[in-house]
Amino acid sequence: MAQVLEFKLPDLGEGLTGAEIVRWLVEVGEVVAVDQPVVEVETAKAMVDVPCPYGGVVTARFGEEGAEVPVGAPLITVAVDGPADDDGRPAGEQRSAADGSRADGPRAEDSRAQAPRSEGSGNVLVGYGTSEAPARRRRVRPGQSAPSAPATPAASTANGRAATAAGGRVPAALRARAAGAVDEPVPVISPLVRRLARQNGLDLREMAGSGPEGLILRADVEYALRAAGTQTGRDRTPITEPHPRVPPTQAPSQAHAPAAVAPAAPEATRIPLKGIRGVMADKLSRSRTEIPDATCWVDADATELMRARDAMRRFAEERPQNPVTGGPKISVLALLARICTAALARFPELNSSVDMAAREVVRHPAVHLGFAAQTERGLVVPVVRDAHTRNAESLTAEFARLTEAARTGTLTPAELTGGTFTLNNYGVFGVDGSTPIINHPEAAMLGVGRIVPKPWVHEGELAVRQVVQLSLTFDHRVCDGGTAGGFLRYVADCVEQPAVLLRTL
């Protein structure tokens, strides 16, 4: 006669109190083997396949998919072969009423000789026994002999229910699995540990846990995986000691796992801040420390500016021998520089510096225009002297000369100092916008992004135009936002309609 055992949701560890049923892996009436996963649940931390410690026929399932199940609630019931008496002991194995000793039945010897192992797996789940008490591997102290195993398996109960008898019959569907099972039970509590080992191909029977009485913990499996990863290309040996055992008299916090040998980390490279890079580092740090800067920006339609530049280029190509109109091609940077000098004439507050010792704002009568140039030696800012007195051709020629000197490293100190305003064309790096850092002790810097085709509303209709982003970073001590906004708006107007410059030329 078969007995029905109830399998409850075990304690999945890590302080979890329940789980959600995601998917049932077995149906009612299906034969399950020992430790076969029967349900997939989701906890607050992971998806877990829960194995059943009994082998037999599923007679009932409790809970629908998506339902919340607390720890200790029944999941399934399993009918297993092997009758049991009221004490939960196998039939034919009775206790004497006089002295409590066991009286063997008529065929007790044959039963003990031929009885297979019970259906229990020995893989204990927290709060649950299996049909056979697991034989824990104990550490043998010096001078003490190892405890001998009992002559016959002792019957146990699972939450008050009778466990499968040691002399009971094993269903035919489970005999092949039971015949190949090893005698040693695997001391594992959490299904998470078994699942982690199964997914990574680890044999838990080759491991010795670091928990109480040899219990295999999650840390043991993770340590074994890390150790196995460091043995790639070499013969692997079973990892049986993830960290030293903790004696009963030693606190768990005193056991330290040996760190896995890791390859030496490469040392950091130190680059001295000297020369041009050191000077720029000092100036930029001082700028951020002393100047209360602010930034405003605007998008502008640069289509007409690019057409004006192309018209100047064609005019010069058509008259190469003319000493007045012939000459180098006009650069976009030169046109923007000419626009800046015109804007600074209208808003001189931005062509100034601050003397904190005298607590004065110093306005400069001339525009010495610096421009950022990236070189192999680092960022440099050559200065075009008296830029307000130069036209587009003169500015183009001076930009070309100073850029070449910066690349060859032949700039003089006079060509790198004395600037009153800086133009930064970071669009050459393929970026649209930035928040420039003011070149101390100046009071402002204009940044120019790349000029790219974008959708733009032009004369009431959507069109593809050449659009650029302009950014102005300014020292808030020399002017307010209205002045900075007026300067940037004038520059944007000149970019969109170069004819505006004719009023001031």
XYZ file of C-alpha atoms in Angstrom:
505
model
C 0.000 0.000 0.000
C 1.398 3.376 -1.046
C 1.634 6.290 1.347
C 1.085 9.934 0.400
C 3.734 12.443 1.397
C 3.244 16.181 1.319
C 6.028 18.370 -0.082
C 5.967 21.943 1.158
C 7.721 25.020 -0.170
C 11.125 24.901 1.508
C 13.081 27.762 2.952
C 14.947 29.029 -0.100
C 17.494 30.835 2.035
C 18.736 34.432 2.215
C 15.843 35.510 4.451
C 13.103 34.921 1.882
C 9.616 34.218 3.254
C 7.765 33.202 0.118
C 7.809 32.848 -3.645
C 5.572 33.181 -6.704
C 4.718 30.123 -8.778
C 5.941 30.831 -12.296
C 5.449 27.470 -13.996
C 4.545 23.954 -12.977
C 6.986 21.374 -14.309
C 4.875 18.277 -13.515
C 1.252 17.261 -13.895
C -1.026 15.328 -11.554
C -0.537 11.617 -12.204
C 3.022 12.055 -13.491
C 5.812 9.919 -12.029
C 8.630 11.988 -10.546
C 12.100 10.921 -9.485
C 13.962 11.919 -6.381
C 15.267 15.488 -6.647
C 13.388 16.119 -9.899
C 12.363 19.795 -10.260
C 8.598 20.026 -9.953
C 7.903 23.765 -10.007
C 9.642 26.964 -11.059
C 9.227 29.817 -8.599
C 10.392 33.408 -8.533
C 11.699 34.940 -5.351
C 12.699 38.504 -4.704
C 16.201 37.624 -5.872
C 16.127 34.841 -8.477
C 14.218 32.247 -10.494
C 14.482 28.839 -8.815
C 13.591 25.293 -9.888
C 12.392 23.565 -6.716
C 13.225 19.815 -6.581
C 11.078 17.311 -4.716
C 12.913 15.001 -2.272
C 10.393 12.179 -2.833
C 10.031 9.769 -5.737
C 6.598 8.568 -6.769
C 3.350 9.641 -8.388
C 2.079 13.227 -8.089
C -1.431 13.084 -6.608
C -2.168 16.811 -6.162
C -0.837 20.280 -6.850
C -1.517 23.321 -4.676
C -1.578 26.811 -6.170
C -2.004 28.199 -9.658
C 0.698 29.815 -11.758
C 1.158 33.396 -10.594
C 0.037 32.678 -7.047
C 2.085 33.727 -4.039
C 3.085 30.813 -1.813
C 4.570 31.331 1.675
C 7.375 29.168 2.969
C 5.905 26.018 4.546
C 2.769 25.958 2.384
C 2.120 22.655 0.541
C 3.190 22.455 -3.099
C 2.409 18.889 -4.124
C 1.594 15.487 -2.647
C 3.452 12.384 -3.838
C 2.334 8.763 -3.450
C 5.365 6.581 -2.730
C 5.496 2.786 -2.340
C 6.133 1.142 1.027
C 3.641 0.799 3.913
C 4.385 2.182 7.329
C 2.922 1.639 10.773
C 1.666 4.308 13.098
C 5.202 5.108 14.249
C 6.325 5.770 10.687
C 8.435 2.613 10.694
C 8.444 -0.020 7.962
C 6.227 -3.029 8.308
C 8.026 -6.013 9.817
C 10.247 -3.780 11.953
C 8.585 -3.556 15.385
C 9.688 -2.287 18.762
C 9.528 -4.552 21.828
C 7.131 -3.301 24.487
C 9.315 -4.552 27.300
C 12.735 -3.055 26.622
C 12.259 -0.958 23.522
C 14.616 -3.169 21.531
C 13.749 -4.022 17.918
C 12.168 -7.414 17.212
C 12.756 -8.677 13.715
C 9.887 -10.198 11.767
C 10.011 -13.666 10.258
C 11.692 -12.418 7.108
C 13.613 -9.572 8.600
C 16.999 -10.925 7.560
C 15.909 -11.258 3.948
C 14.365 -7.822 4.019
C 17.543 -6.234 5.311
C 19.651 -8.123 2.812
C 17.542 -7.360 -0.241
C 15.835 -4.070 0.568
C 16.986 -1.225 -1.676
C 17.656 2.256 -0.400
C 14.633 4.403 0.283
C 13.324 6.990 -2.145
C 14.708 9.863 -0.111
C 17.578 11.843 -1.612
C 19.268 12.962 1.565
C 19.333 16.489 0.098
C 17.716 18.115 3.083
C 15.600 21.223 2.560
C 15.363 23.667 5.441
C 12.598 22.542 7.804
C 12.135 19.162 6.066
C 13.455 15.668 6.621
C 13.780 13.120 3.872
C 12.893 9.479 4.113
C 16.417 8.696 5.215
C 18.457 10.691 7.675
C 21.492 12.087 5.889
C 24.837 10.817 7.053
C 26.865 13.941 7.761
C 30.577 13.789 7.185
C 32.237 14.745 10.426
C 35.770 15.858 10.966
C 37.768 13.260 12.882
C 39.882 14.787 15.599
C 43.382 13.389 16.311
C 43.195 10.297 18.507
C 39.473 9.832 17.862
C 38.083 7.139 15.645
C 35.452 7.921 13.059
C 31.883 7.067 14.084
C 30.579 3.898 12.544
C 27.469 3.909 10.403
C 24.315 2.294 11.786
C 23.623 -1.260 10.737
C 20.275 -0.412 9.212
C 18.822 2.895 8.030
C 16.752 4.685 10.622
C 13.291 5.792 9.693
C 12.469 9.505 9.975
C 9.484 11.730 9.562
C 8.872 14.802 7.464
C 6.864 17.389 9.397
C 5.063 14.696 11.315
C 4.312 12.511 8.270
C 5.665 9.001 7.870
C 8.699 8.752 5.639
C 9.295 5.969 3.144
C 10.392 2.738 4.781
C 13.919 1.540 4.300
C 12.640 -1.898 3.422
C 9.878 -0.598 1.118
C 9.740 -1.323 -2.573
C 10.999 1.272 -5.105
C 8.772 1.976 -8.118
C 10.095 0.434 -11.315
C 10.489 3.859 -12.934
C 12.904 4.884 -10.174
C 15.001 1.730 -9.810
C 17.546 2.712 -12.481
C 18.140 6.085 -10.807
C 18.303 4.533 -7.342
C 20.712 1.840 -8.502
C 23.175 4.435 -9.772
C 22.962 6.687 -6.714
C 25.950 6.883 -4.453
C 25.682 5.987 -0.791
C 26.914 9.372 0.434
C 24.155 12.009 0.741
C 24.963 15.493 -0.458
C 24.725 17.997 2.415
C 22.903 20.804 0.595
C 20.066 22.914 1.966
C 19.202 25.580 -0.568
C 17.865 24.694 -4.050
C 19.750 27.785 -5.252
C 23.023 26.042 -4.443
C 22.082 22.882 -6.323
C 20.854 24.842 -9.311
C 24.038 26.914 -9.448
C 26.168 23.773 -9.346
C 24.049 21.987 -11.954
C 24.153 24.912 -14.405
C 27.951 25.067 -14.183
C 28.602 21.322 -14.299
C 29.924 20.993 -10.745
C 29.639 17.671 -8.915
C 28.636 18.485 -5.352
C 29.771 15.025 -4.212
C 33.375 16.109 -4.877
C 33.056 19.114 -2.580
C 33.255 19.474 1.177
C 31.227 22.358 2.524
C 32.412 24.951 4.978
C 29.116 25.164 6.855
C 28.143 23.345 10.032
C 28.808 19.586 9.767
C 30.096 19.938 6.226
C 27.069 21.809 4.826
C 27.754 23.092 1.286
C 26.958 26.796 1.023
C 26.537 29.063 -1.957
C 29.906 30.643 -1.197
C 31.539 27.217 -1.551
C 30.113 26.727 -5.054
C 31.058 30.241 -6.149
C 34.584 29.753 -4.823
C 34.877 26.470 -6.718
C 33.766 28.191 -9.924
C 36.339 30.952 -9.478
C 39.057 28.436 -8.738
C 38.101 26.381 -11.777
C 38.320 29.509 -13.923
C 41.959 30.070 -12.913
C 42.913 26.528 -14.006
C 42.073 26.933 -17.692
C 44.650 25.135 -19.814
C 45.862 22.981 -16.868
C 44.725 19.719 -15.359
C 41.831 20.411 -13.046
C 41.608 18.837 -9.630
C 38.491 18.680 -7.457
C 38.069 21.708 -5.277
C 37.276 20.299 -1.865
C 38.378 23.103 0.438
C 36.971 26.514 -0.548
C 38.106 27.893 2.798
C 39.218 26.500 6.149
C 36.709 24.689 8.290
C 35.541 26.633 11.305
C 36.053 24.700 14.562
C 33.014 24.659 16.877
C 34.791 26.961 19.350
C 35.768 29.500 16.699
C 33.486 32.291 15.622
C 32.464 32.215 11.933
C 33.890 35.680 11.435
C 37.369 34.351 12.241
C 37.490 32.086 9.197
C 39.001 33.759 6.211
C 38.783 32.376 2.701
C 42.068 32.471 0.823
C 41.907 34.979 -1.993
C 42.222 33.577 -5.474
C 45.522 34.397 -7.080
C 44.775 37.179 -9.563
C 47.127 38.570 -12.170
C 48.973 41.671 -11.074
C 47.141 44.832 -12.087
C 49.076 47.102 -14.423
C 50.560 50.127 -12.757
C 49.158 53.559 -13.501
C 51.138 55.794 -15.827
C 52.121 59.197 -14.482
C 52.604 62.000 -17.003
C 54.326 65.139 -15.696
C 52.414 68.375 -16.191
C 55.179 70.483 -17.616
C 55.858 72.690 -20.584
C 52.814 73.845 -22.552
C 50.553 71.257 -20.906
C 51.595 72.452 -17.473
C 50.964 76.104 -18.334
C 47.501 75.320 -19.712
C 46.680 73.200 -16.660
C 47.538 76.110 -14.374
C 45.521 78.613 -16.411
C 42.445 76.391 -16.701
C 42.522 75.527 -12.989
C 42.863 79.173 -12.093
C 39.980 80.035 -14.410
C 37.658 77.539 -12.746
C 38.771 78.700 -9.306
C 38.562 82.466 -9.737
C 36.023 83.191 -12.479
C 32.268 82.840 -11.822
C 31.403 81.923 -15.381
C 28.077 81.342 -17.091
C 27.204 80.023 -20.548
C 24.500 80.808 -23.091
C 24.086 79.353 -26.560
C 21.982 79.666 -29.703
C 21.543 77.844 -33.021
C 22.076 79.898 -36.139
C 21.435 79.380 -39.843
C 24.871 79.703 -41.423
C 23.705 79.079 -44.983
C 24.177 82.679 -46.120
C 27.585 82.920 -44.429
C 28.768 79.820 -46.298
C 27.434 81.251 -49.563
C 29.331 84.490 -48.936
C 32.510 82.539 -48.279
C 32.021 80.568 -51.527
C 31.409 83.784 -53.469
C 34.681 85.246 -52.144
C 36.516 82.076 -53.138
C 35.083 82.098 -56.684
C 35.851 85.787 -57.076
C 39.493 85.190 -56.113
C 39.788 82.207 -58.470
C 38.411 84.144 -61.408
C 40.905 86.999 -60.883
C 44.118 85.361 -59.686
C 46.366 88.055 -61.131
C 44.473 90.961 -59.613
C 46.558 92.299 -56.683
C 43.420 93.615 -55.022
C 40.982 90.744 -55.329
C 43.414 87.850 -55.718
C 44.856 86.075 -52.695
C 44.337 83.155 -50.340
C 40.955 81.567 -49.787
C 38.942 83.161 -47.006
C 38.470 80.781 -44.087
C 35.292 80.410 -42.061
C 37.324 81.096 -38.909
C 38.416 84.430 -40.346
C 34.815 85.434 -41.086
C 33.765 84.471 -37.556
C 36.701 86.423 -36.131
C 35.640 89.486 -38.105
C 32.122 89.117 -36.739
C 33.519 88.845 -33.178
C 35.532 92.045 -33.454
C 32.432 93.877 -34.710
C 30.371 92.448 -31.831
C 33.020 93.449 -29.267
C 32.887 96.999 -30.582
C 29.173 97.024 -29.715
C 29.617 95.190 -26.371
C 33.036 96.242 -25.014
C 32.273 94.777 -21.559
C 33.286 91.366 -22.888
C 36.686 92.635 -24.057
C 37.933 93.181 -20.520
C 39.471 91.548 -17.466
C 39.079 91.788 -13.682
C 41.722 93.201 -11.334
C 40.692 91.810 -7.961
C 43.615 93.471 -6.170
C 42.278 96.869 -7.159
C 38.700 95.569 -7.369
C 38.292 97.009 -10.850
C 37.095 95.850 -14.252
C 39.685 96.731 -16.899
C 38.307 97.347 -20.417
C 40.886 96.940 -23.156
C 40.926 99.382 -26.099
C 42.307 96.819 -28.573
C 41.076 93.332 -29.425
C 43.862 90.789 -29.219
C 42.035 87.715 -30.429
C 43.174 84.289 -29.247
C 42.105 81.084 -31.001
C 42.412 77.515 -29.745
C 44.778 75.283 -31.721
C 45.255 71.577 -31.007
C 48.795 70.316 -31.562
C 50.779 67.194 -30.795
C 52.251 69.001 -27.803
C 48.798 69.886 -26.471
C 46.334 72.742 -26.629
C 47.751 76.190 -27.317
C 46.079 79.576 -27.793
C 47.999 81.799 -30.206
C 46.998 85.470 -30.217
C 46.252 87.660 -33.254
C 47.333 91.170 -32.313
C 45.001 94.070 -33.109
C 42.424 91.802 -34.696
C 39.907 94.672 -34.801
C 42.077 96.434 -37.418
C 42.295 93.437 -39.780
C 40.002 92.417 -42.606
C 39.028 88.841 -43.533
C 42.061 88.329 -45.798
C 44.515 89.582 -43.177
C 42.893 87.446 -40.500
C 43.057 84.374 -42.761
C 46.759 84.884 -43.387
C 47.574 85.454 -39.717
C 45.592 82.408 -38.641
C 47.487 80.272 -41.127
C 50.882 81.598 -39.971
C 50.214 81.111 -36.274
C 48.692 77.649 -36.804
C 51.772 76.486 -38.656
C 54.037 77.913 -35.959
C 51.994 76.087 -33.316
C 52.344 72.773 -35.145
C 56.090 73.167 -35.526
C 56.545 74.421 -31.964
C 58.040 77.770 -32.977
C 55.535 80.116 -31.309
C 57.152 82.853 -29.253
C 55.956 83.797 -25.743
C 54.603 87.077 -27.129
C 52.412 85.113 -29.560
C 50.930 83.053 -26.722
C 50.122 85.836 -24.250
C 48.205 89.079 -24.023
C 44.859 87.900 -25.389
C 41.668 89.800 -24.516
C 39.065 87.496 -26.110
C 39.201 83.890 -27.434
C 37.489 82.173 -30.347
C 37.259 78.371 -30.045
C 36.283 76.444 -33.176
C 35.683 72.969 -31.707
C 33.504 72.126 -34.698
C 36.644 70.804 -36.417
C 36.407 67.833 -34.008
C 32.941 66.947 -35.284
C 30.981 68.117 -32.227
C 28.005 70.465 -32.068
C 28.284 72.179 -28.704
C 30.425 72.718 -25.649
C 30.785 74.895 -22.560
C 34.196 76.517 -23.040
C 36.490 77.343 -20.128
C 37.498 80.995 -20.155
C 41.164 81.632 -20.882
C 42.257 83.467 -17.714
C 42.461 86.479 -17.279
C 40.062 87.122 -20.153
C 36.353 87.658 -19.550
C 34.704 85.662 -22.360
C 35.101 82.967 -25.016
C 32.966 82.187 -28.067
C 32.634 78.528 -29.031
C 31.625 77.424 -32.522
C 30.306 73.936 -33.317
C 30.282 72.124 -36.625
C 28.198 73.459 -39.504
C 25.905 70.668 -40.708
C 22.706 70.379 -42.783
C 19.605 70.321 -40.569
C 15.866 70.894 -40.980
C 15.144 74.606 -40.498
C 12.167 76.878 -40.936
C 13.246 79.425 -43.551
C 10.854 82.141 -44.717
C 7.896 80.221 -43.321
C 8.759 76.896 -44.943
C 10.678 73.868 -43.794
C 14.006 73.547 -45.576
C 17.413 71.958 -45.160
C 19.873 74.642 -44.063
C 23.462 74.822 -42.806
C 23.078 75.158 -39.029
C 25.707 75.936 -36.395
C 25.562 76.152 -32.591
C 27.237 79.143 -30.936
C 28.167 79.121 -27.231
C 29.318 82.083 -25.181
C 30.938 81.592 -21.782
C 31.447 84.860 -19.906
C 32.648 86.191 -16.573
C 29.544 87.260 -14.683
C 31.563 89.890 -12.817
C 32.062 92.031 -15.935
C 28.484 91.995 -17.238
C 24.992 90.647 -16.735
C 23.089 88.161 -18.843
C 21.517 90.883 -20.941
C 24.873 92.041 -22.252
C 26.055 88.489 -22.943
C 22.782 87.655 -24.669
C 22.967 90.788 -26.780
C 26.503 89.960 -27.884
C 25.582 86.377 -28.834
C 22.452 87.462 -30.655
C 24.392 89.992 -32.722
C 26.933 87.333 -33.683
C 24.110 84.946 -34.686
C 22.447 87.690 -36.773
C 25.688 88.355 -38.630
C 26.120 84.622 -39.275
C 22.596 84.359 -40.653
C 22.764 87.651 -42.596
C 26.354 88.733 -43.321
C 25.023 91.984 -44.841
C 24.421 93.210 -41.267
C 28.178 93.782 -41.045
C 28.015 96.393 -43.807
C 26.408 98.846 -41.367
C 29.544 98.952 -39.202
C 32.332 98.404 -41.732
